[in-house]
Coordinates of C-alpha atoms in Angstrom, one line a residue:
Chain A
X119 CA 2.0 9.7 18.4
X120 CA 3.7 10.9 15.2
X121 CA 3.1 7.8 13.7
X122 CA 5.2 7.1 10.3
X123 CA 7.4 9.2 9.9
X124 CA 10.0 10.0 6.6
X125 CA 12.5 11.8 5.3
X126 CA 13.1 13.7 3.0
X127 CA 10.3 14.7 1.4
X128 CA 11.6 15.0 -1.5
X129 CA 15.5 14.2 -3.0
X130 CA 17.2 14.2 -6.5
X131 CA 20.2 12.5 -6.9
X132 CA 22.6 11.8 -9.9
X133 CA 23.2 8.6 -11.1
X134 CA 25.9 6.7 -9.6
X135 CA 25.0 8.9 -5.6
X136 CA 23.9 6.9 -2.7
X137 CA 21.9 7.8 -0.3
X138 CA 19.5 6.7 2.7
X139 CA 16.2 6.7 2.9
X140 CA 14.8 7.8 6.8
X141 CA 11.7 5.5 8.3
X142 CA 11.0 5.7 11.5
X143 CA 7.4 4.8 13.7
X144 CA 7.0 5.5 17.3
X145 CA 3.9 2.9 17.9
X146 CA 6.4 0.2 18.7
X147 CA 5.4 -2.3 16.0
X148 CA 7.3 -5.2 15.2
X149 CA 7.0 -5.4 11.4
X150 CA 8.1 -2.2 9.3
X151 CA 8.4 -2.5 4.9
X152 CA 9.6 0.0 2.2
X153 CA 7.2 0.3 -1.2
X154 CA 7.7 1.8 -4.1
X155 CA 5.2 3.1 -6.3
X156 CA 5.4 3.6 -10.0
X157 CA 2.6 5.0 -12.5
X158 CA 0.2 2.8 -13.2
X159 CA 1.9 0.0 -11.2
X160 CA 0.6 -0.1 -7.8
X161 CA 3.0 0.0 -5.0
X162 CA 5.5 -2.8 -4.8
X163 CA 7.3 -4.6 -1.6
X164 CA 11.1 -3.9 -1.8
X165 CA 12.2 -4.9 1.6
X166 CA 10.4 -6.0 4.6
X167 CA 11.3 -6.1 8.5
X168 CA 9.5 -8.3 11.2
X169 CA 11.7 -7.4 14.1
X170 CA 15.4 -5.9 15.6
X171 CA 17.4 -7.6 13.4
X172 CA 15.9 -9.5 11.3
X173 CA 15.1 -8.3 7.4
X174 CA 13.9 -10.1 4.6
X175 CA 13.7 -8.7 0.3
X176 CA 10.2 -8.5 -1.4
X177 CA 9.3 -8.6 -5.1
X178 CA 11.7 -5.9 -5.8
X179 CA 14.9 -5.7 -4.0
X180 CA 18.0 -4.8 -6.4
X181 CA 19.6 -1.9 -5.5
X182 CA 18.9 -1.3 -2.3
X183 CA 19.8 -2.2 1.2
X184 CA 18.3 -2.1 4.6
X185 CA 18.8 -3.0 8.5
X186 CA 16.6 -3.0 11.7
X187 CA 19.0 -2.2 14.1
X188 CA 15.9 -0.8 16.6
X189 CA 12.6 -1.7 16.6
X190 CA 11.7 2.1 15.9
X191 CA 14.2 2.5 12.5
X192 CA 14.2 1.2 9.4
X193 CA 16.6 3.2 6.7
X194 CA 16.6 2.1 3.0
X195 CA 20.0 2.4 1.3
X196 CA 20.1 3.1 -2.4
X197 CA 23.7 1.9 -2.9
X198 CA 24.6 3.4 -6.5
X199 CA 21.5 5.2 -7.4
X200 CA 20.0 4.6 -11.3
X201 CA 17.2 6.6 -12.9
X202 CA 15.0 3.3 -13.1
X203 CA 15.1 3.9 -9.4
X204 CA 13.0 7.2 -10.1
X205 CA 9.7 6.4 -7.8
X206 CA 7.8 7.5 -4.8
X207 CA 9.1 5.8 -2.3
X208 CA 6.3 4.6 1.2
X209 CA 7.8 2.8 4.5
X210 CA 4.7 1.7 6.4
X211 CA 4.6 -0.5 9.8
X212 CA 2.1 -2.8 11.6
X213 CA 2.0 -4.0 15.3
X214 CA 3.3 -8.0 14.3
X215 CA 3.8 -10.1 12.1
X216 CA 0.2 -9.9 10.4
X217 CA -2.0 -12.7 9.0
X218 CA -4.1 -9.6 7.5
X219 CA -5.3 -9.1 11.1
X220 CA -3.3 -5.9 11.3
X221 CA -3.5 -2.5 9.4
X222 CA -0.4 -1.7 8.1
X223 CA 0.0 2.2 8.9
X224 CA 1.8 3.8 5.6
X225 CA 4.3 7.0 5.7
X226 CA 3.8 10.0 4.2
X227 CA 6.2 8.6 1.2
X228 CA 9.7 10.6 0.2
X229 CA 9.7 11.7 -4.3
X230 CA 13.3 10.7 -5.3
X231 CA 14.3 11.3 -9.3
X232 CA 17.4 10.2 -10.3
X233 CA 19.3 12.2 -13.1
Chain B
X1422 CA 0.9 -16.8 -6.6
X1423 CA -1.8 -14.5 -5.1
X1424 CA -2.7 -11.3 -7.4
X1425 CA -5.6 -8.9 -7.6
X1426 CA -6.6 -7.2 -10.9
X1427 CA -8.6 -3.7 -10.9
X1428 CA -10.7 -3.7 -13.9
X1429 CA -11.2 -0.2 -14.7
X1430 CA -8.1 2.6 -14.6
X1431 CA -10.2 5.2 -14.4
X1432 CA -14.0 5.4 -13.2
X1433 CA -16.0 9.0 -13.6
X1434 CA -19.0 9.8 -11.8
X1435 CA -21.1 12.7 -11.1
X1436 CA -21.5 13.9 -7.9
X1437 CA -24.6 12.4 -5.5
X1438 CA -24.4 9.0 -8.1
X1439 CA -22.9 5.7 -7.1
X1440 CA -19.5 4.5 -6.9
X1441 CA -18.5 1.0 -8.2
X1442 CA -14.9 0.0 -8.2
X1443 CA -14.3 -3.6 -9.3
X1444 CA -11.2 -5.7 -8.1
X1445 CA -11.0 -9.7 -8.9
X1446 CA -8.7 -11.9 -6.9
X1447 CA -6.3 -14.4 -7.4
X1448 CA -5.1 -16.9 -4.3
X1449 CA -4.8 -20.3 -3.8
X1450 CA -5.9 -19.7 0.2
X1451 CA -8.3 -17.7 1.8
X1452 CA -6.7 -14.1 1.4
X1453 CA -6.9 -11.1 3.7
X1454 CA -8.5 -8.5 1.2
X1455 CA -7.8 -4.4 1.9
X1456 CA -9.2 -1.5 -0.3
X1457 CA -6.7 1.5 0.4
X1458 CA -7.4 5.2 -0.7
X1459 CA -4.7 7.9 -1.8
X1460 CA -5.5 11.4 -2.1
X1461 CA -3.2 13.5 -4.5
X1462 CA 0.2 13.7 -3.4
X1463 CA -0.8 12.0 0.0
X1464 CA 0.0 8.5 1.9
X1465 CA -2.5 5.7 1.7
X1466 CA -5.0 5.1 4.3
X1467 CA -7.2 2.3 4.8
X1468 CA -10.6 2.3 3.6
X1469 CA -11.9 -1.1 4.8
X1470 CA -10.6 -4.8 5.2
X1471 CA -12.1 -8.3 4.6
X1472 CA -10.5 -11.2 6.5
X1473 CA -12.9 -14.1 6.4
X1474 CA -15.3 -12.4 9.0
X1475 CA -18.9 -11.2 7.5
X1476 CA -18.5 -10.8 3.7
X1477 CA -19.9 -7.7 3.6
X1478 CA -17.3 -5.1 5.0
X1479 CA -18.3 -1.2 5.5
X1480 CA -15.6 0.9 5.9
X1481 CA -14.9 4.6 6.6
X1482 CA -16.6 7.3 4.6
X1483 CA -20.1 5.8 3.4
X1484 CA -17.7 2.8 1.2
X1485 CA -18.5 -1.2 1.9
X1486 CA -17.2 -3.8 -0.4
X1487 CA -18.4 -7.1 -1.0
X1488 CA -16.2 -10.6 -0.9
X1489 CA -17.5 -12.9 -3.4
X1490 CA -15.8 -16.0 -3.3
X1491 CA -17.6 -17.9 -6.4
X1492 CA -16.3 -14.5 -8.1
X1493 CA -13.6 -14.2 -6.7
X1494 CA -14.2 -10.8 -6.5
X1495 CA -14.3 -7.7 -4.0
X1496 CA -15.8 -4.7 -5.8
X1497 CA -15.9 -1.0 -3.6
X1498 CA -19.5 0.6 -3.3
X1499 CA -20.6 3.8 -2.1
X1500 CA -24.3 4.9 -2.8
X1501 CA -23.5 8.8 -3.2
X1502 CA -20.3 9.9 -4.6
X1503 CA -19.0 13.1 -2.8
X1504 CA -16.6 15.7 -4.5
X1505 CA -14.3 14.3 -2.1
X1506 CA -14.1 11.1 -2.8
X1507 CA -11.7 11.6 -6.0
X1508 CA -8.4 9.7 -5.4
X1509 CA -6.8 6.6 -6.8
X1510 CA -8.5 4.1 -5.3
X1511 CA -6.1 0.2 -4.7
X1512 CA -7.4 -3.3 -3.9
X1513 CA -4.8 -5.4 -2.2
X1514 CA -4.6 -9.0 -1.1
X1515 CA -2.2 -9.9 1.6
X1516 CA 0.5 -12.9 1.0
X1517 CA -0.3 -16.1 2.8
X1518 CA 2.7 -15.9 5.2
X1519 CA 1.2 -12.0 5.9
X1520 CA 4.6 -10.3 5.2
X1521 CA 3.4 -8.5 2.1
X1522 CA 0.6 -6.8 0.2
X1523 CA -0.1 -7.2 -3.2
X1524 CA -1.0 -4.1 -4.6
X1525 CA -3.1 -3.8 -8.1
X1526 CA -2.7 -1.0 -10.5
X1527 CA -5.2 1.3 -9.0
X1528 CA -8.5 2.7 -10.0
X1529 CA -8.7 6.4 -10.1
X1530 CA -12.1 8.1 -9.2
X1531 CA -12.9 11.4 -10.5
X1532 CA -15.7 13.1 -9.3
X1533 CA -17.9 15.6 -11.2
X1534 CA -20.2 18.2 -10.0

C-alpha cells in the first residue's frame, strides 16, 4: 500500500490563481480531511469527508473547496488563491467514521506560498 | 468546546536524560487523547493514543503518557532521550462527534549530545 498520497510537493501560486490540491489513499477508508498547518498554530481541520459524496467544513473552511466523488479521492480547491493561504497543507484518512478508535493516517503534506 | 494546551514551546534536553512534554485538556466528555510526532519537513505519525482504556498508554519509541483526569492532563514521558527524538512534538484531543482533531500548538524537543 502507498498509503497517503499528495501532490505536489511543493507549489507557488500568485494571488488571485486557483488550483487543486491532489489526496488520494489506497486503504479504502471511509473518512478522508485536509489540515493546514501554520507556525506555531498546530494543524487545523479545513474540510472533512466521511464517505462518496458526502463532505462537511472544519474550523477553517474559507477559500477552499472540496468533493468525494470516490472513496479513494479527495482534491482541495483553492478557488482564488490569497497569501494568507500561505501554509503546509496535510490530507490524512482513517478506516470510518472514528470515535478516536481509529488512527488517522496523515500524507506526506504539499508547501504552497502564495505571492 | 474541547481544546488542548501544550505548556512549553520548546523543551531542551541532553541526550540519555528524560523527556517530559506537558499537554492539559479541555472537554466537556470523555475525549480520545493522541500525542503525534513530526520530524523536520516530514508527515505526522502517531506516537500513542488514550481512549478510556488503561490510563497509562506506552507508545512507540520508549514514549508513554499518562491521562489524568483530576488534572486534566496527559503529559509525554520517555526515560532516556535519544538524538533522535528531536521533532515537534503535538497533543491532540478528538471532537466528540470523532470528525476532527484538535491540534495544540506543538512542543518542539531538541536534543543535545
Amino acid at each position: 500500500n502507498a498509503g497517503v498520497t499528495q501532490t505536489p510537493k511543493f507549489q507557488v501560486l500568485k494571488t488571485g490563481q486557483s488550483m487543486t490540491l491532489q489526496c488520494a489513499q489506497d486503504m479504502n477508508h471511509e473518512y478522508m480531511s485536509w489540515y493546514r498547518q501554520d507556525p506555531g498554530m498546530g494543524l487545523r481541520l479545513i474540510h472533512y469527508s466521511v464517505g462518496a459524496g458526502i463532505t462537511d467544513q472544519g474550523e477553517v473552511p474559507n477559500g477552499y473547496n472540496v468533493s468525494r466523488s470516490t472513496t479513494e479521492d479527495f482534491p482541495l480547491r483553492l478557488l482564488s488563491a490569497a497569501p494568507s493561504q500561505t501554509s503546509v497543507y496535510f490530507c490524512a484518512s482513517s478506516p470510518r467514521l472514528w470515535e478516536g478508535l481509529y488512527e488517522q493516517y496523515f500524507g506526506p503534506g504539499t508547501r504552497l506560498t502564495v505571492t | 468546546a474541547q481544546s488542548v494546551t501544550q505548556l512549553d514551546s520548546h523543551v531542551s534536553v541532553s541526550e540519555g536524560t528524560p523527556v517530559l512534554l506537558r499537554c492539559n485538556y479541555s472537554s466537556s466528555y470523555s475525549p480520545s487523547l493522541f500525542w503525534y510526532v513530526q520530524h523536520p519537513n516530514k508527515g505526522l505519525q502517531l506516537l500513542l493514543k488514550y481512549t478510556s482504556a488503561a490510563t497509562l498508554v506506552k507508545g512507540i519509541n520508549g514514549f508513554e503518557a499518562e491521562f489524568k483526569k483530576s488534572e486534566t492532563s496527559f503529559h509525554l514521558t520517555k526515560p532516556s532521550a535519544h538524538m533522535s527524538d528531536a521533532a515537534e512534538y503535538f497533543c491532540v484531543v478528538s471532537n466528540q462527534a470523532g470528525t476532527a482533531l484538535i491540534f495544540g500548538k506543538g512542543t518542539t524537543l531538541s536534543v543535545s549530545s
